[in-house]
């Protein structure tokens, strides 16, 4: 199986995305900090609007990413990220 770039690339991907968003919804208001990193293309597509963290950005090798880079080798300073969302990144 190739690395999925959108949820629809996975079997039942839209349902899986909706379930993950539903499970994360009660947790977003409890997460604090300044920077939320969404690692990988799938993570970048999840709704995090109810998160209290002001700056949300994504890292993956696609043109829509906030930072175009390999999410397995993050080009970020130590202690710069307060929270990370990573969905199915290690599996592919």
Short mmCIF file of N, CA and C in Angstrom, two decimals:
data_model
loop_
_atom_site.label_atom_id
_atom_site.label_comp_id
_atom_site.label_asym_id
_atom_site.label_seq_id
_atom_site.Cartn_x
_atom_site.Cartn_y
_atom_site.Cartn_z
N UNK A 1 0.84 -1.18 0.00
CA UNK A 1 0.00 0.00 0.00
C UNK A 1 0.88 1.24 0.00
N UNK A 2 0.53 2.20 -0.83
CA UNK A 2 1.27 3.45 -0.91
C UNK A 2 0.90 4.38 0.25
N UNK A 3 1.77 5.32 0.53
CA UNK A 3 1.52 6.30 1.59
C UNK A 3 0.29 7.12 1.23
N UNK A 4 -0.73 7.13 2.09
CA UNK A 4 -1.94 7.91 1.78
C UNK A 4 -1.68 9.41 1.95
N UNK A 5 -2.18 10.19 1.01
CA UNK A 5 -2.05 11.64 1.08
C UNK A 5 -3.35 12.31 1.51
N UNK A 6 -4.45 11.61 1.32
CA UNK A 6 -5.76 12.08 1.77
C UNK A 6 -6.48 10.91 2.43
N UNK A 7 -7.45 11.21 3.27
CA UNK A 7 -8.16 10.16 3.99
C UNK A 7 -8.85 9.19 3.05
N UNK A 8 -9.30 9.66 1.90
CA UNK A 8 -9.99 8.80 0.95
C UNK A 8 -9.08 7.75 0.33
N UNK A 9 -7.78 7.89 0.50
CA UNK A 9 -6.84 6.87 0.02
C UNK A 9 -6.86 5.61 0.88
N UNK A 10 -7.42 5.69 2.08
CA UNK A 10 -7.52 4.55 2.98
C UNK A 10 -8.89 3.89 2.85
N UNK A 11 -8.97 2.58 3.05
CA UNK A 11 -10.30 1.95 3.10
C UNK A 11 -11.11 2.56 4.25
N UNK A 12 -12.31 2.98 3.95
CA UNK A 12 -13.19 3.64 4.93
C UNK A 12 -12.53 4.88 5.53
N UNK A 13 -11.72 5.56 4.73
CA UNK A 13 -10.95 6.71 5.20
C UNK A 13 -11.78 7.85 5.74
N UNK A 14 -12.88 8.19 5.07
CA UNK A 14 -13.71 9.30 5.55
C UNK A 14 -14.34 8.96 6.90
N UNK A 15 -14.76 7.72 7.06
CA UNK A 15 -15.32 7.28 8.34
C UNK A 15 -14.25 7.31 9.43
N UNK A 16 -13.07 6.86 9.11
CA UNK A 16 -11.96 6.87 10.05
C UNK A 16 -11.61 8.30 10.46
N UNK A 17 -11.57 9.21 9.50
CA UNK A 17 -11.29 10.61 9.80
C UNK A 17 -12.35 11.18 10.74
N UNK A 18 -13.62 10.91 10.46
CA UNK A 18 -14.69 11.41 11.31
C UNK A 18 -14.60 10.85 12.73
N UNK A 19 -14.25 9.58 12.86
CA UNK A 19 -14.11 8.96 14.18
C UNK A 19 -12.95 9.57 14.96
N UNK A 20 -11.84 9.79 14.29
CA UNK A 20 -10.68 10.40 14.97
C UNK A 20 -11.00 11.81 15.41
N UNK A 21 -11.65 12.58 14.54
CA UNK A 21 -12.03 13.95 14.91
C UNK A 21 -13.00 13.95 16.09
N UNK A 22 -13.93 13.00 16.12
CA UNK A 22 -14.88 12.91 17.23
C UNK A 22 -14.17 12.57 18.54
N UNK A 23 -13.18 11.69 18.47
CA UNK A 23 -12.42 11.32 19.68
C UNK A 23 -11.52 12.45 20.16
N UNK A 24 -11.00 13.24 19.24
CA UNK A 24 -10.13 14.36 19.61
C UNK A 24 -10.90 15.57 20.12
N UNK A 25 -12.14 15.74 19.70
CA UNK A 25 -12.93 16.94 20.02
C UNK A 25 -12.94 17.29 21.51
N UNK A 26 -13.19 16.36 22.42
CA UNK A 26 -13.19 16.74 23.84
C UNK A 26 -11.80 17.06 24.39
N UNK A 27 -10.76 16.66 23.68
CA UNK A 27 -9.40 16.90 24.17
C UNK A 27 -8.83 18.24 23.72
N UNK A 28 -9.28 18.76 22.60
CA UNK A 28 -8.69 20.01 22.09
C UNK A 28 -8.73 21.15 23.11
N UNK A 29 -9.84 21.39 23.82
CA UNK A 29 -9.83 22.51 24.78
C UNK A 29 -8.86 22.32 25.95
N UNK A 30 -8.36 21.12 26.17
CA UNK A 30 -7.46 20.83 27.28
C UNK A 30 -5.99 21.00 26.92
N UNK A 31 -5.69 21.23 25.66
CA UNK A 31 -4.31 21.31 25.20
C UNK A 31 -3.91 22.78 25.09
N UNK A 32 -2.79 23.13 25.72
CA UNK A 32 -2.35 24.52 25.74
C UNK A 32 -0.93 24.64 25.20
N UNK A 33 -0.58 25.84 24.84
CA UNK A 33 0.76 26.13 24.34
C UNK A 33 0.69 27.17 23.24
N UNK A 34 1.75 27.26 22.46
CA UNK A 34 1.84 28.24 21.39
C UNK A 34 1.88 27.62 20.01
N UNK A 35 2.39 26.38 19.89
CA UNK A 35 2.57 25.77 18.57
C UNK A 35 2.06 24.33 18.55
N UNK A 36 1.12 24.05 17.64
CA UNK A 36 0.62 22.70 17.40
C UNK A 36 1.16 22.22 16.06
N UNK A 37 1.91 21.14 16.09
CA UNK A 37 2.47 20.56 14.88
C UNK A 37 1.58 19.40 14.42
N UNK A 38 1.14 19.45 13.18
CA UNK A 38 0.41 18.35 12.57
C UNK A 38 1.38 17.66 11.62
N UNK A 39 1.88 16.51 12.05
CA UNK A 39 2.90 15.80 11.28
C UNK A 39 2.25 14.84 10.29
N UNK A 40 2.52 15.05 9.02
CA UNK A 40 1.98 14.19 7.98
C UNK A 40 0.74 14.77 7.31
N UNK A 41 0.48 14.30 6.10
CA UNK A 41 -0.63 14.83 5.30
C UNK A 41 -1.99 14.54 5.93
N UNK A 42 -2.17 13.36 6.50
CA UNK A 42 -3.46 13.02 7.09
C UNK A 42 -3.74 13.85 8.33
N UNK A 43 -2.76 14.06 9.15
CA UNK A 43 -2.94 14.89 10.35
C UNK A 43 -3.32 16.32 9.98
N UNK A 44 -2.75 16.82 8.90
CA UNK A 44 -3.01 18.20 8.50
C UNK A 44 -4.47 18.41 8.11
N UNK A 45 -5.17 17.33 7.77
CA UNK A 45 -6.56 17.44 7.33
C UNK A 45 -7.56 17.30 8.47
N UNK A 46 -7.09 17.06 9.68
CA UNK A 46 -7.99 16.92 10.81
C UNK A 46 -8.36 18.29 11.38
N UNK A 47 -9.60 18.42 11.81
CA UNK A 47 -10.10 19.67 12.36
C UNK A 47 -9.55 19.87 13.77
N UNK A 48 -8.87 20.97 13.99
CA UNK A 48 -8.34 21.30 15.31
C UNK A 48 -8.74 22.72 15.71
N UNK A 49 -9.84 23.21 15.19
CA UNK A 49 -10.26 24.59 15.44
C UNK A 49 -10.58 24.86 16.91
N UNK A 50 -10.95 23.85 17.67
CA UNK A 50 -11.29 24.05 19.08
C UNK A 50 -10.09 23.92 20.01
N UNK A 51 -8.91 23.78 19.44
CA UNK A 51 -7.68 23.73 20.23
C UNK A 51 -7.30 25.14 20.65
N UNK A 52 -6.89 25.31 21.89
CA UNK A 52 -6.52 26.63 22.42
C UNK A 52 -5.17 27.13 21.92
N UNK A 53 -4.42 26.28 21.28
CA UNK A 53 -3.11 26.69 20.77
C UNK A 53 -3.31 27.61 19.56
N UNK A 54 -2.63 28.73 19.56
CA UNK A 54 -2.85 29.76 18.54
C UNK A 54 -2.28 29.38 17.17
N UNK A 55 -1.13 28.78 17.12
CA UNK A 55 -0.44 28.53 15.85
C UNK A 55 -0.49 27.05 15.52
N UNK A 56 -1.22 26.71 14.47
CA UNK A 56 -1.29 25.33 13.97
C UNK A 56 -0.55 25.27 12.64
N UNK A 57 0.35 24.33 12.49
CA UNK A 57 1.02 24.19 11.21
C UNK A 57 1.28 22.72 10.92
N UNK A 58 1.48 22.44 9.63
CA UNK A 58 1.68 21.06 9.19
C UNK A 58 3.06 20.90 8.57
N UNK A 59 3.59 19.68 8.73
CA UNK A 59 4.88 19.32 8.13
C UNK A 59 4.70 18.01 7.39
N UNK A 60 4.87 18.07 6.08
CA UNK A 60 4.91 16.87 5.23
C UNK A 60 5.47 17.29 3.89
N UNK A 61 5.64 16.34 3.00
CA UNK A 61 6.32 16.64 1.74
C UNK A 61 5.36 17.03 0.61
N UNK A 62 4.23 17.62 0.93
CA UNK A 62 3.28 18.06 -0.09
C UNK A 62 3.27 19.56 -0.26
N UNK A 63 2.71 20.02 -1.37
CA UNK A 63 2.71 21.45 -1.67
C UNK A 63 1.78 22.25 -0.76
N UNK A 64 0.80 21.60 -0.13
CA UNK A 64 -0.12 22.29 0.76
C UNK A 64 0.39 22.40 2.19
N UNK A 65 1.54 21.83 2.48
CA UNK A 65 2.08 21.84 3.84
C UNK A 65 2.55 23.24 4.24
N UNK A 66 2.43 23.54 5.52
CA UNK A 66 2.97 24.80 6.03
C UNK A 66 4.49 24.80 5.91
N UNK A 67 5.10 23.64 6.21
CA UNK A 67 6.53 23.44 6.05
C UNK A 67 6.72 22.18 5.22
N UNK A 68 7.34 22.32 4.06
CA UNK A 68 7.58 21.16 3.20
C UNK A 68 8.87 20.48 3.64
N UNK A 69 8.70 19.32 4.28
CA UNK A 69 9.85 18.58 4.79
C UNK A 69 9.42 17.15 5.08
N UNK A 70 10.39 16.30 5.31
CA UNK A 70 10.11 14.92 5.71
C UNK A 70 9.72 14.94 7.18
N UNK A 71 8.49 14.54 7.52
CA UNK A 71 8.07 14.59 8.93
C UNK A 71 8.83 13.62 9.83
N UNK A 72 9.61 12.72 9.25
CA UNK A 72 10.43 11.82 10.06
C UNK A 72 11.74 12.50 10.49
N UNK A 73 12.07 13.61 9.87
CA UNK A 73 13.28 14.38 10.19
C UNK A 73 12.88 15.84 10.32
N UNK A 74 12.29 16.19 11.42
CA UNK A 74 11.73 17.52 11.60
C UNK A 74 12.81 18.60 11.64
N UNK A 75 12.66 19.62 10.81
CA UNK A 75 13.63 20.73 10.79
C UNK A 75 13.23 21.83 11.78
N UNK A 76 13.06 21.45 13.04
CA UNK A 76 12.56 22.40 14.04
C UNK A 76 13.51 22.46 15.23
N UNK A 77 13.49 23.61 15.90
CA UNK A 77 14.33 23.79 17.08
C UNK A 77 13.79 22.96 18.23
N UNK A 78 14.68 22.54 19.09
CA UNK A 78 14.29 21.82 20.29
C UNK A 78 13.45 22.72 21.18
N UNK A 79 12.42 22.19 21.79
CA UNK A 79 11.52 22.90 22.69
C UNK A 79 10.67 23.96 21.99
N UNK A 80 10.49 23.85 20.68
CA UNK A 80 9.70 24.84 19.94
C UNK A 80 8.25 24.41 19.76
N UNK A 81 7.93 23.14 20.01
CA UNK A 81 6.60 22.60 19.76
C UNK A 81 5.95 22.23 21.09
N UNK A 82 4.70 22.61 21.26
CA UNK A 82 3.98 22.32 22.50
C UNK A 82 3.12 21.05 22.39
N UNK A 83 2.61 20.77 21.20
CA UNK A 83 1.77 19.58 21.00
C UNK A 83 1.96 19.08 19.58
N UNK A 84 1.84 17.75 19.42
CA UNK A 84 2.01 17.13 18.10
C UNK A 84 0.84 16.20 17.84
N UNK A 85 0.31 16.30 16.63
CA UNK A 85 -0.72 15.38 16.15
C UNK A 85 -0.10 14.59 15.01
N UNK A 86 -0.08 13.27 15.14
CA UNK A 86 0.54 12.42 14.13
C UNK A 86 -0.35 11.22 13.88
N UNK A 87 -1.04 11.20 12.76
CA UNK A 87 -1.96 10.10 12.42
C UNK A 87 -1.36 9.22 11.33
N UNK A 88 -1.13 7.97 11.66
CA UNK A 88 -0.67 6.95 10.72
C UNK A 88 0.64 7.33 10.04
N UNK A 89 1.44 8.14 10.67
CA UNK A 89 2.71 8.55 10.07
C UNK A 89 3.74 7.43 10.12
N UNK A 90 3.80 6.71 11.21
CA UNK A 90 4.79 5.65 11.34
C UNK A 90 4.46 4.43 10.51
N UNK A 91 3.19 4.24 10.19
CA UNK A 91 2.78 3.06 9.43
C UNK A 91 3.21 3.13 7.96
N UNK A 92 3.50 4.34 7.47
CA UNK A 92 3.84 4.48 6.05
C UNK A 92 5.18 5.13 5.91
#
